[in-house]
Coordinates of C-alpha atoms and ligand atoms in Angstrom, one line a residue:
M11 CA -14.0 -6.3 -12.1
P12 CA -11.4 -5.2 -14.7
I13 CA -10.0 -1.8 -13.9
L14 CA -10.4 -0.8 -17.7
P15 CA -13.7 -2.1 -19.0
K16 CA -12.4 -1.4 -22.6
L17 CA -9.3 -3.6 -21.9
P18 CA -11.0 -6.4 -19.8
A19 CA -8.5 -9.2 -20.2
T20 CA -5.3 -7.3 -21.2
I21 CA -2.6 -5.9 -19.0
A22 CA -2.4 -2.1 -19.7
Y23 CA 1.0 -1.3 -21.3
G24 CA 2.1 2.2 -22.4
G25 CA 3.0 5.5 -20.9
D26 CA 2.7 9.3 -20.7
Y27 CA 2.4 10.7 -24.2
N28 CA 3.0 14.1 -24.8
P29 CA 2.7 14.8 -28.5
E30 CA 2.2 18.5 -28.0
Q31 CA 6.1 18.6 -27.7
W32 CA 6.6 17.3 -31.1
P33 CA 5.8 18.1 -34.7
E34 CA 3.0 16.1 -36.3
S35 CA 5.4 14.1 -38.6
V36 CA 6.8 12.4 -35.4
W37 CA 3.2 11.3 -34.3
L38 CA 3.2 8.9 -37.3
E39 CA 6.4 7.4 -36.2
D40 CA 5.1 7.2 -32.6
M41 CA 2.2 5.2 -33.8
R42 CA 4.3 2.7 -35.6
L43 CA 6.7 2.5 -32.7
M44 CA 3.9 2.0 -30.1
R45 CA 2.4 -0.9 -32.2
E46 CA 5.9 -2.5 -32.4
A47 CA 6.3 -2.1 -28.5
G48 CA 2.9 -3.7 -27.9
V49 CA 1.4 -0.4 -26.3
N50 CA -2.2 -0.5 -25.7
L51 CA -2.9 2.6 -23.5
V52 CA -1.4 6.0 -23.3
S53 CA -2.0 8.7 -20.7
L54 CA -2.5 11.6 -23.1
G55 CA -1.6 15.2 -22.9
I56 CA -1.0 15.7 -19.1
F57 CA 0.6 19.1 -19.3
S58 CA -0.9 20.4 -22.3
W59 CA -3.1 23.2 -21.0
A60 CA -1.4 26.0 -22.7
K61 CA -1.9 24.2 -26.1
V62 CA -5.4 23.3 -25.4
Q63 CA -6.5 26.8 -24.2
P64 CA -3.9 29.4 -25.5
D65 CA -5.9 32.3 -24.0
E66 CA -8.9 32.7 -21.9
A67 CA -11.4 32.7 -24.7
T68 CA -9.8 30.2 -27.1
Y69 CA -9.9 26.5 -27.0
N70 CA -7.9 24.4 -29.5
F71 CA -8.6 20.9 -29.6
D72 CA -8.0 20.2 -33.3
W73 CA -4.4 18.9 -32.7
L74 CA -5.8 16.7 -29.8
D75 CA -8.6 15.3 -32.1
R76 CA -5.9 14.3 -34.6
V77 CA -3.9 12.5 -31.9
M78 CA -7.1 10.6 -30.6
D79 CA -7.9 9.6 -34.1
L80 CA -4.5 8.4 -34.9
L81 CA -4.3 6.3 -31.6
T82 CA -7.7 4.8 -32.6
Q83 CA -6.4 3.8 -35.9
S84 CA -3.5 2.2 -34.2
G85 CA -5.6 0.3 -31.8
I86 CA -4.4 2.1 -28.8
L87 CA -6.7 3.4 -26.1
V88 CA -6.4 6.6 -24.1
C89 CA -6.3 7.3 -20.5
L90 CA -7.2 11.1 -21.2
A91 CA -5.6 13.8 -19.0
T92 CA -8.0 16.5 -17.8
V93 CA -5.0 18.7 -18.5
T94 CA -5.3 20.7 -15.3
A95 CA -1.9 20.1 -13.8
S96 CA 0.0 23.1 -15.1
P97 CA -2.1 26.3 -15.7
P98 CA -0.9 28.5 -18.7
P99 CA 1.1 31.7 -18.0
W100 CA -1.9 33.9 -18.9
M101 CA -3.9 32.7 -16.2
S102 CA -1.7 33.6 -13.3
V103 CA -0.8 37.0 -14.9
K104 CA -4.5 37.9 -15.1
Y105 CA -5.7 36.0 -12.1
P106 CA -2.9 36.0 -9.6
D107 CA -5.1 34.2 -7.0
V108 CA -4.2 31.2 -8.9
L109 CA -0.7 31.2 -7.5
P110 CA 0.3 29.4 -4.3
V111 CA 2.0 30.9 -1.4
D112 CA 4.4 29.0 1.0
A113 CA 4.5 29.3 4.8
N114 CA 7.1 32.2 4.5
G115 CA 4.6 34.2 2.5
V116 CA 6.7 33.7 -0.7
T117 CA 4.5 33.4 -3.8
L118 CA 5.4 30.4 -6.2
Y119 CA 5.2 31.6 -9.9
H120 CA 4.7 30.0 -13.2
G121 CA 7.6 28.8 -15.2
S122 CA 7.5 25.3 -13.8
R123 CA 4.5 23.4 -13.0
Q124 CA 1.8 22.8 -10.3
H125 CA 1.8 26.5 -9.5
Y126 CA -1.8 26.6 -8.4
S127 CA -3.5 27.1 -5.1
P128 CA -5.9 24.3 -4.5
S129 CA -8.3 27.0 -3.0
S130 CA -8.0 29.5 -5.7
P131 CA -11.6 30.3 -7.1
S132 CA -10.0 31.3 -10.6
Y133 CA -8.1 28.0 -10.9
R134 CA -11.2 26.0 -9.9
R135 CA -13.4 27.9 -12.4
F136 CA -10.9 27.6 -15.3
A137 CA -10.3 23.8 -14.5
A138 CA -14.1 23.0 -14.3
Q139 CA -14.7 24.9 -17.6
L140 CA -11.8 23.0 -19.3
V141 CA -12.8 19.6 -18.0
R142 CA -16.4 20.2 -19.1
K143 CA -15.2 21.1 -22.7
L144 CA -13.0 18.1 -22.9
A145 CA -15.5 15.6 -21.7
E146 CA -18.0 17.1 -24.1
R147 CA -15.6 16.9 -26.9
Y148 CA -14.3 13.3 -26.3
R149 CA -17.3 11.6 -24.5
N150 CA -17.9 9.3 -27.5
H151 CA -14.5 8.9 -28.9
P152 CA -13.6 5.2 -29.2
A153 CA -10.2 5.8 -27.8
L154 CA -11.3 7.1 -24.5
A155 CA -10.9 4.4 -21.9
A156 CA -10.4 6.3 -18.7
W157 CA -9.7 9.7 -17.3
H158 CA -6.4 10.8 -15.7
V159 CA -7.3 13.7 -13.4
N160 CA -4.6 16.3 -12.9
N161 CA -1.1 14.9 -12.0
E162 CA 0.4 14.0 -8.7
Y163 CA -1.6 16.3 -6.6
A164 CA 0.4 18.1 -3.9
C165 CA 3.9 16.6 -5.2
H166 CA 5.5 20.1 -5.5
T167 CA 3.0 22.3 -3.8
S168 CA 2.3 20.4 -0.7
E169 CA 0.5 23.4 1.0
C170 CA -0.8 26.8 0.4
H171 CA -1.0 30.0 2.6
S172 CA -2.6 32.4 0.1
A173 CA -5.4 34.6 1.1
S174 CA -7.9 32.1 -0.6
S175 CA -6.4 29.3 1.3
T176 CA -6.7 31.2 4.6
V177 CA -10.4 32.0 4.0
T178 CA -11.1 28.4 2.9
F179 CA -9.3 27.0 5.9
R180 CA -11.4 29.2 8.3
A181 CA -14.6 27.8 6.5
W182 CA -13.2 24.2 6.8
L183 CA -12.6 24.9 10.6
R184 CA -15.9 26.4 11.2
Q185 CA -17.5 23.3 9.6
K186 CA -15.5 20.9 11.7
Y187 CA -15.9 22.7 15.0
G188 CA -19.0 24.8 14.9
T189 CA -18.0 27.2 17.4
I190 CA -14.8 29.1 18.3
G191 CA -14.9 27.7 21.8
N192 CA -14.7 24.1 20.5
L193 CA -11.7 24.9 18.3
N194 CA -10.0 26.6 21.3
A195 CA -10.5 23.5 23.3
A196 CA -9.3 21.2 20.5
W197 CA -6.2 23.2 19.6
G198 CA -5.4 23.8 23.3
T199 CA -5.0 27.6 22.7
A200 CA -4.8 28.2 26.6
F201 CA -1.2 27.4 25.9
W202 CA 1.0 30.3 25.0
S203 CA -1.9 32.8 24.9
Q204 CA -3.1 31.5 21.5
V205 CA -6.9 31.9 22.4
Y206 CA -9.0 33.0 19.4
G207 CA -11.9 35.3 19.7
D208 CA -13.2 35.2 16.2
W209 CA -12.7 33.0 13.2
D210 CA -11.0 35.9 11.1
E211 CA -8.1 35.8 13.6
I212 CA -7.1 32.3 12.5
L213 CA -4.3 31.9 10.0
T214 CA -2.8 29.0 8.3
P215 CA 0.2 27.9 10.2
R216 CA 2.6 30.4 8.6
R217 CA 6.2 30.9 9.7
A218 CA 6.3 31.9 13.3
P219 CA 9.2 32.7 15.8
H220 CA 9.1 29.2 17.3
D221 CA 7.2 25.9 17.2
R222 CA 3.7 26.4 16.0
N223 CA 0.5 24.9 17.5
P224 CA 0.6 21.4 16.6
T225 CA -3.2 20.8 16.4
Q226 CA -3.5 23.8 14.1
Q227 CA -0.8 22.2 12.0
L228 CA -2.5 18.9 12.0
D229 CA -5.8 20.5 11.1
F230 CA -4.1 22.3 8.3
K231 CA -2.7 19.1 6.8
R232 CA -6.2 17.5 6.9
F233 CA -7.6 20.7 5.3
T234 CA -4.9 20.5 2.6
S235 CA -5.6 16.9 1.8
D236 CA -9.3 17.7 1.6
A237 CA -8.7 20.9 -0.4
F238 CA -6.8 18.8 -3.2
L239 CA -9.5 16.1 -2.8
Q240 CA -12.2 18.7 -3.5
L241 CA -10.5 19.7 -6.6
Y242 CA -10.4 16.1 -7.7
Q243 CA -14.0 15.5 -6.8
M244 CA -14.9 18.7 -8.7
E245 CA -13.4 17.3 -11.9
K246 CA -14.6 13.9 -11.3
A247 CA -18.3 15.2 -10.9
I248 CA -18.3 16.6 -14.3
L249 CA -16.6 13.6 -15.9
N250 CA -19.2 11.3 -14.3
E251 CA -22.0 13.5 -15.5
L252 CA -20.9 13.6 -19.1
T253 CA -19.0 10.1 -19.4
P254 CA -20.7 7.8 -17.0
G255 CA -19.1 4.5 -16.9
V256 CA -15.7 5.8 -17.9
P257 CA -13.3 5.1 -15.0
V258 CA -11.6 8.1 -13.4
T259 CA -8.4 8.1 -11.4
T260 CA -5.4 10.2 -10.7
N261 CA -1.7 9.1 -10.1
L262 CA -0.9 8.9 -6.4
V263 CA 2.5 8.8 -4.9
W264 CA 2.2 7.2 -1.4
F265 CA 5.0 8.9 0.3
I266 CA 3.8 12.4 -0.7
R267 CA 2.7 13.2 2.8
A268 CA 0.1 16.0 1.8
I269 CA -2.4 13.4 0.7
D270 CA -4.3 11.1 3.0
A271 CA -4.6 8.6 0.1
R272 CA -7.0 6.4 2.2
S273 CA -9.8 9.2 2.2
W274 CA -9.1 9.5 -1.6
A275 CA -9.4 5.9 -2.4
P276 CA -13.3 5.8 -2.4
E277 CA -13.3 8.5 -5.0
M278 CA -11.1 6.8 -7.5
D279 CA -12.5 4.1 -9.8
F280 CA -9.1 2.3 -9.7
I281 CA -6.0 3.0 -7.7
A282 CA -3.0 4.3 -9.9
W283 CA 0.4 5.1 -8.6
D284 CA 3.9 6.4 -9.6
C285 CA 6.6 4.2 -8.5
Y286 CA 10.3 5.3 -8.8
P287 CA 12.7 3.1 -6.8
D288 CA 16.3 4.3 -6.7
P289 CA 18.3 2.0 -8.9
L290 CA 21.4 2.8 -6.8
T291 CA 20.0 1.3 -3.7
G292 CA 19.7 -2.2 -5.2
H293 CA 17.6 -4.6 -3.2
A294 CA 16.3 -1.8 -1.0
A295 CA 14.9 -0.3 -4.1
E296 CA 13.0 -3.5 -4.6
H297 CA 11.5 -3.5 -1.3
F298 CA 10.7 0.2 -1.6
A299 CA 8.6 -0.7 -4.7
A300 CA 7.0 -3.7 -2.9
A301 CA 5.9 -1.8 0.1
G302 CA 4.5 1.0 -2.2
H303 CA 2.6 -1.6 -4.3
D304 CA 1.3 -3.2 -1.1
I305 CA 0.2 0.1 0.4
M306 CA -1.5 1.2 -2.9
R307 CA -3.2 -2.2 -3.6
S308 CA -4.6 -2.2 0.0
L309 CA -6.5 1.2 -0.6
K310 CA -9.1 -0.9 -2.7
K311 CA -9.1 -4.4 -1.4
N312 CA -9.7 -7.2 -3.8
Q313 CA -9.2 -4.9 -6.9
P314 CA -6.2 -4.7 -8.9
F315 CA -4.3 -1.3 -9.3
M316 CA -2.3 0.3 -12.1
L317 CA 1.5 1.1 -12.0
I318 CA 0.8 4.2 -14.0
E319 CA 4.2 5.7 -14.0
Q320 CA 7.7 4.2 -13.6
A321 CA 10.9 5.1 -15.3
P322 CA 12.0 3.1 -18.4
S323 CA 15.5 3.7 -17.0
A324 CA 17.0 6.9 -15.5
V325 CA 15.4 9.9 -13.9
T326 CA 17.2 13.3 -13.2
W327 CA 15.8 14.4 -9.8
R328 CA 18.2 12.7 -7.4
Q329 CA 21.8 13.5 -6.9
I330 CA 23.0 10.6 -9.0
N331 CA 20.8 9.2 -11.5
P332 CA 22.1 5.9 -13.2
P333 CA 20.1 3.8 -15.6
K334 CA 18.3 0.7 -14.6
P335 CA 20.7 -2.1 -15.6
P336 CA 19.6 -4.5 -18.2
G337 CA 16.7 -6.7 -17.1
V338 CA 15.8 -4.5 -14.1
M339 CA 12.9 -2.7 -15.8
R340 CA 11.4 -6.0 -16.7
L341 CA 12.0 -7.5 -13.2
W342 CA 10.3 -4.4 -11.5
S343 CA 7.5 -4.5 -14.0
L344 CA 6.7 -8.0 -13.1
Q345 CA 7.1 -7.3 -9.5
A346 CA 4.1 -4.9 -9.9
L347 CA 2.0 -7.5 -11.6
A348 CA 2.8 -10.1 -8.8
R349 CA 1.7 -7.6 -6.1
G350 CA -1.6 -7.0 -7.9
A351 CA -1.2 -4.4 -10.7
D352 CA -3.1 -4.9 -13.9
G353 CA -1.3 -2.3 -15.9
V354 CA 2.5 -1.4 -16.4
M355 CA 2.9 2.2 -17.6
F356 CA 5.9 4.6 -17.9
F357 CA 6.9 8.2 -17.8
Q358 CA 7.1 8.8 -20.7
W359 CA 6.8 7.6 -24.2
R360 CA 9.4 9.8 -26.0
A361 CA 12.2 11.5 -24.1
S362 CA 11.8 15.3 -24.4
I363 CA 14.5 17.4 -26.2
S364 CA 13.8 20.5 -24.1
G365 CA 12.7 21.5 -20.7
A366 CA 13.5 20.2 -17.3
E367 CA 13.1 16.5 -18.0
K368 CA 15.1 15.9 -21.1
Y369 CA 17.6 13.7 -19.5
I370 CA 14.9 11.5 -18.1
T371 CA 15.0 8.2 -20.2
G372 CA 11.9 7.7 -22.5
M373 CA 10.5 4.4 -23.8
I374 CA 11.9 6.0 -27.0
G375 CA 15.1 7.8 -26.5
H376 CA 17.0 10.6 -28.3
G377 CA 18.6 8.3 -30.7
D378 CA 17.6 5.6 -33.2
P379 CA 15.0 3.2 -31.4
A380 CA 16.5 0.3 -33.4
Q381 CA 19.7 0.8 -31.8
S382 CA 18.4 1.4 -28.2
R383 CA 18.9 -1.2 -25.4
V384 CA 16.1 0.4 -23.5
F385 CA 13.5 0.2 -26.5
A386 CA 14.4 -3.3 -27.0
E387 CA 13.6 -4.1 -23.5
I388 CA 10.3 -2.2 -23.8
K389 CA 9.5 -4.3 -26.9
A390 CA 10.3 -7.5 -25.3
L391 CA 8.2 -6.7 -22.1
G392 CA 5.3 -5.7 -24.3
A393 CA 5.4 -9.0 -25.9
E394 CA 5.9 -10.9 -22.7
L395 CA 2.8 -9.0 -21.1
K396 CA 0.5 -10.2 -23.7
K397 CA 1.4 -13.7 -22.7
L398 CA 0.6 -12.9 -19.1
S399 CA -3.0 -11.5 -19.8
N400 CA -4.6 -14.3 -17.8
L401 CA -3.1 -12.4 -14.8
T402 CA -5.6 -9.6 -15.1
G403 CA -8.1 -9.5 -12.4
T404 CA -6.1 -11.6 -9.9
V405 CA -6.0 -10.4 -6.4
V406 CA -3.7 -10.8 -3.4
H407 CA -4.8 -12.4 -0.3
S408 CA -3.0 -11.5 2.9
R409 CA -3.4 -12.8 6.4
V410 CA -0.9 -10.2 7.8
A411 CA -1.8 -6.5 8.2
V412 CA 0.4 -3.6 8.8
V413 CA -1.3 -0.6 10.3
F414 CA -0.4 2.6 8.4
D415 CA -2.3 5.9 9.0
W416 CA -1.4 9.1 7.3
Q417 CA -2.9 11.0 10.1
V418 CA -0.2 9.3 12.5
C419 CA 2.5 10.1 10.0
W420 CA 1.4 13.9 10.0
A421 CA 1.3 14.0 13.8
I422 CA 4.3 12.1 14.7
E423 CA 6.4 14.2 12.4
L424 CA 5.4 17.5 13.8
E425 CA 8.2 19.3 15.6
A426 CA 8.9 19.2 19.4
K427 CA 8.8 15.6 20.3
P428 CA 11.2 13.5 22.3
A429 CA 13.1 12.6 19.3
R430 CA 12.4 12.7 15.4
I431 CA 10.6 9.4 14.6
D432 CA 10.6 8.2 10.9
Y433 CA 7.2 6.6 11.0
S434 CA 7.2 5.5 7.5
G435 CA 10.7 4.3 7.6
W436 CA 9.9 2.2 10.7
T437 CA 6.7 0.8 9.0
Q438 CA 8.8 -0.1 5.9
E439 CA 11.4 -1.8 8.2
L440 CA 8.7 -4.1 9.7
H441 CA 7.0 -4.7 6.3
R442 CA 10.3 -5.7 4.9
H443 CA 10.7 -8.7 7.2
F444 CA 7.4 -10.0 5.7
Y445 CA 8.6 -9.0 2.2
E446 CA 11.9 -11.2 2.7
R447 CA 9.9 -14.1 3.9
N448 CA 7.3 -14.1 1.0
I449 CA 4.5 -13.3 3.3
P450 CA 1.8 -11.2 1.7
V451 CA 0.9 -8.0 3.6
D452 CA -1.9 -5.5 3.4
F453 CA -1.8 -2.1 4.9
V454 CA -4.7 -1.1 6.9
H455 CA -6.2 1.8 8.9
P456 CA -6.6 1.1 12.6
D457 CA -10.3 1.2 12.1
A458 CA -10.3 -1.5 9.3
E459 CA -12.1 -4.8 9.6
L460 CA -9.6 -6.9 11.1
D461 CA -11.2 -10.3 11.3
Q462 CA -9.8 -11.5 8.0
Y463 CA -6.2 -11.3 9.3
D464 CA -4.3 -13.4 11.8
L465 CA -1.6 -11.0 12.5
V466 CA -1.6 -7.2 12.8
V467 CA 1.6 -5.2 13.1
A468 CA 1.0 -1.6 14.4
P469 CA 4.3 0.4 14.4
A470 CA 4.2 3.5 16.5
L471 CA 0.6 4.2 16.6
Y472 CA 1.3 7.7 18.1
L473 CA -2.2 9.1 17.5
L474 CA -4.9 6.7 18.2
R475 CA -8.7 7.3 18.6
K476 CA -10.4 5.4 21.3
Q477 CA -12.6 3.5 18.9
D478 CA -9.6 2.4 16.9
A479 CA -8.0 1.1 20.1
E480 CA -11.3 -0.7 20.8
N481 CA -11.0 -2.2 17.2
L482 CA -7.5 -3.4 17.9
K483 CA -8.8 -4.9 21.3
L484 CA -11.8 -6.8 19.4
F485 CA -9.4 -8.2 17.0
V486 CA -7.0 -9.8 19.8
S487 CA -10.0 -10.8 22.1
C488 CA -11.3 -12.8 19.2
G489 CA -8.0 -14.6 18.8
G490 CA -5.9 -12.5 16.7
T491 CA -2.3 -11.7 17.4
L492 CA -1.0 -8.1 17.6
L493 CA 2.5 -6.7 17.7
A494 CA 2.4 -3.1 18.8
T495 CA 5.6 -0.9 19.1
Y496 CA 6.9 2.1 21.0
F497 CA 5.4 5.5 21.3
S498 CA 1.8 4.1 20.7
G499 CA -1.4 5.4 22.0
I500 CA 0.1 8.7 23.2
V501 CA -2.3 11.4 21.7
D502 CA -6.0 11.6 20.5
E503 CA -7.1 12.9 17.2
N504 CA -6.5 16.5 18.5
E505 CA -2.9 15.8 19.3
Q506 CA -3.6 16.0 23.0
I507 CA -2.1 13.6 25.4
V508 CA -4.4 10.7 26.6
L509 CA -4.0 11.2 30.4
G510 CA -3.8 8.3 32.9
G511 CA -0.6 6.7 31.7
Y512 CA 1.1 5.7 28.4
P513 CA 0.1 3.9 26.1
G514 CA -3.3 5.4 26.8
H515 CA -6.2 3.3 25.3
L516 CA -3.9 0.5 24.6
R517 CA -2.7 0.0 28.2
E518 CA -5.2 -2.7 29.1
L519 CA -4.7 -4.5 25.8
L520 CA -0.9 -4.5 26.0
G521 CA -0.8 -5.1 29.7
V522 CA 1.9 -2.6 30.2
R523 CA 2.5 0.9 31.6
I524 CA 5.3 3.2 30.0
E525 CA 6.8 5.4 32.6
E526 CA 9.5 7.1 30.5
W527 CA 10.7 7.4 27.1
I528 CA 14.4 7.2 26.6
P529 CA 15.4 8.2 22.9
L530 CA 19.0 7.1 22.0
G531 CA 21.4 9.3 20.3
E532 CA 23.4 8.5 17.1
G533 CA 25.5 5.5 17.9
Q534 CA 24.2 5.1 21.4
T535 CA 22.7 1.6 22.1
N536 CA 21.4 -0.7 24.9
S537 CA 21.7 -4.4 25.2
V538 CA 18.5 -6.5 25.2
R539 CA 18.5 -10.0 26.6
F540 CA 15.8 -12.4 25.5
T541 CA 14.4 -14.3 28.5
G542 CA 14.0 -17.7 26.7
N543 CA 17.3 -18.3 25.0
G544 CA 19.4 -15.7 26.7
A545 CA 20.4 -14.3 23.2
V546 CA 21.6 -10.6 23.5
T547 CA 20.6 -8.1 20.8
T548 CA 21.2 -4.4 20.4
S549 CA 18.6 -1.7 20.9
R550 CA 18.9 1.6 19.1
E551 CA 17.1 5.0 18.6
W552 CA 14.6 4.6 21.2
S553 CA 13.8 2.7 24.4
E554 CA 11.4 2.9 27.3
V555 CA 10.9 2.2 31.0
V556 CA 8.2 -0.4 30.9
H557 CA 6.1 -1.7 33.9
L558 CA 4.2 -4.9 33.6
E559 CA 0.5 -4.7 34.4
G560 CA -0.5 -8.4 33.4
A561 CA 2.0 -8.8 30.6
K562 CA 4.9 -11.2 30.7
A563 CA 8.3 -9.9 29.7
L564 CA 10.0 -11.8 27.0
A565 CA 13.2 -9.6 26.8
H566 CA 14.9 -7.0 29.1
Y567 CA 17.1 -4.1 28.8
E568 CA 20.6 -4.8 30.3
D569 CA 22.1 -1.3 30.6
D570 CA 21.6 2.2 32.0
F571 CA 19.4 3.2 34.8
Y572 CA 16.5 1.2 33.4
A573 CA 18.3 -2.1 33.2
G574 CA 15.8 -4.9 34.0
S575 CA 13.0 -3.1 32.4
P576 CA 11.1 -5.2 29.9
A577 CA 11.8 -4.5 26.1
L578 CA 9.4 -7.0 24.8
T579 CA 6.3 -8.1 26.4
E580 CA 3.4 -10.5 25.7
N581 CA -0.1 -10.2 27.0
V582 CA -2.9 -12.6 26.8
F583 CA -6.1 -10.8 26.0
G584 CA -9.3 -12.8 25.5
K585 CA -8.5 -15.5 23.0
G586 CA -5.4 -13.7 21.4
K587 CA -2.1 -12.2 22.4
A588 CA -0.8 -8.7 22.2
F589 CA 3.0 -8.2 22.1
Y590 CA 4.7 -5.0 22.7
L591 CA 8.1 -3.9 21.6
S592 CA 9.3 -0.9 23.3
T593 CA 12.4 -0.3 21.1
K594 CA 14.1 -0.7 17.8
L595 CA 16.3 -3.7 17.7
D596 CA 19.1 -4.6 15.4
E597 CA 18.3 -6.7 12.3
L598 CA 18.6 -10.0 13.9
G599 CA 16.7 -9.0 17.1
L600 CA 13.9 -7.7 15.1
A601 CA 13.8 -10.9 13.0
E602 CA 13.5 -13.2 16.2
I603 CA 10.5 -11.1 17.3
L604 CA 8.8 -11.2 14.0
K605 CA 9.6 -15.1 13.7
L606 CA 7.9 -15.4 17.2
V607 CA 4.7 -13.4 16.2
I608 CA 4.4 -15.1 12.7
L609 CA 4.6 -18.6 14.4
R610 CA 2.1 -17.7 17.1
A611 CA -0.3 -16.2 14.4
G612 CA 0.2 -19.5 12.2
V613 CA 1.0 -17.4 9.1
V614 CA 2.9 -19.2 6.3
P615 CA 4.8 -17.8 3.3
V616 CA 3.2 -18.2 -0.1
L617 CA 6.5 -19.5 -1.3
E618 CA 8.3 -21.9 1.0
T619 CA 11.7 -21.3 -0.7
P620 CA 14.1 -18.7 0.6
T621 CA 13.9 -15.4 -0.9
I622 CA 14.8 -15.7 -4.5
A623 CA 17.8 -13.6 -5.1
S624 CA 17.3 -10.6 -7.3
S625 CA 18.9 -10.6 -10.8
F626 CA 19.9 -7.0 -9.9
Q627 CA 23.3 -6.8 -8.4
G628 CA 23.5 -2.9 -7.9
G629 CA 23.9 -1.2 -4.7
T630 CA 23.6 -2.7 -1.2
Ligands
LIG715 C1 6.6 12.0 -12.0 C2 5.7 13.0 -12.7 C3 5.9 13.0 -14.1 C4 7.4 13.1 -14.5 C5 8.1 12.0 -13.9 C6 9.6 12.2 -14.1 O1 6.6 12.2 -10.7 O2 4.3 12.5 -12.6 O3 5.1 14.1 -14.8 O4 7.7 14.5 -14.2 O5 8.0 12.2 -12.5 O6 10.4 11.3 -13.4

């Protein structure tokens, strides 16, 4: 199915278009240049709430009508913003409950953007009214191709502790637990005298003297993702009612921790995401983008996604913001297509002359477009994408799945652990080995249907429900190959230890028992020797004391009091095999292990050639 029914066999190409920042005379020039560049879609007016609704009683759509008409005349479709991402100042002055509050009790004020609490009744009321008016106005407009709801939910305001959020959090908990006793049991409040007698005693996890209750924090993260999702659903319901058949989406950013994108995906008609690799990091940037594309594509299997924002060249929000060297913008755009995108869009069409983003490169810059290297590349890409339109609708088939769960991410990153574990970094490190070998990878939740995969890699599945462990067991028993890694199966969904020995519900599947965790300090290592070829590799960051319970050791630690303890094991389980890696190895050691499991699973690269060297020479 095409992601945009109005652009069925065309790769969407364009960017955020913010005409409210410009006099109307510039709009005509914009139309001419968009046609020249091959633009066929714009995300229109994302931050224009103040212009659309200058005060509580006044709506002003005339200017937007003219832009929509101009775009139609130019043959350009619109992914129309619902305009709710940055409320106008009058709103927070008159209705201060709109404003979010951080964990220290500090209110975040207007003067920037995203200054709203997801639980604010006033914000919700004004957003719903506005979306209804927009949908009523443009429901039959020929330019309307899709809806772009809000913008990067939770990017800047990743949580809110306002009075409204506190009340809504209590209601969410009530719904989840039913009784205060259930909540006390799940949160383990017997510890440190945290027992609650009444719902009204419960707070959002605000600043406190020492480490806060982990389950309370985890539930607050779940609540926050749900609260933003409800805002999205509120807008979507209005749009579906008034414009049935017009696709609705929002722009995700996968590493924004506050959103569990997997629970959002069913609510999105197509997945759209913003990808901003750091040009300074060279090849690592390309892998960062590849991992992001794979994770986003996997949210809706067998359906293309849209790269809805990328930078034409430089941004401004890193310490150092170099431009993308010649050819890199094209390369990274084609990379998105190859990994399943049906659209290549930018932030933004025309670089601003004022405000906080004026040094972010636009498709059109501050100078004469005819003399701009970036615009020349934009035009060339537009022409090239037209020739690639037969790629639309194509999907990626993977035989390898990497397990990635936002809930694990939240839980493992809470304070008071044996060591800080960079879950998403470790996941990306494992993904990179497949990327380098041209082996396609899907990202899955541990409860996913796994029978379509030959190999499943599950990094640090710290939080694991029993039924998800059963799902992994089923996969292996039917013949699959699993590679699980350290600090897995430790806690249940309430962040409470699974008793009886680590790795909890995975113990039988992996055929091992973990007795102790040994986090390694900066620069501290242990040597690991492979049993088969005797090769020695270096273990870093984390190691474990492992006992065999049916599994076979494939490598051992050589140093320290746990010398001789297995570092890598293999367990036959039903028709399949489950491997367990209890440490992080150096590059070569890890490559060896992945080679082993890839071979065992019979997975082959889509391109048998060595990884094609990037034309991008920057960075490392
Ligand atoms: C994105 C955001 C855009 C713009 C862009 C600048 O994250 O969605 O509105 O701010 O960054 O790089």
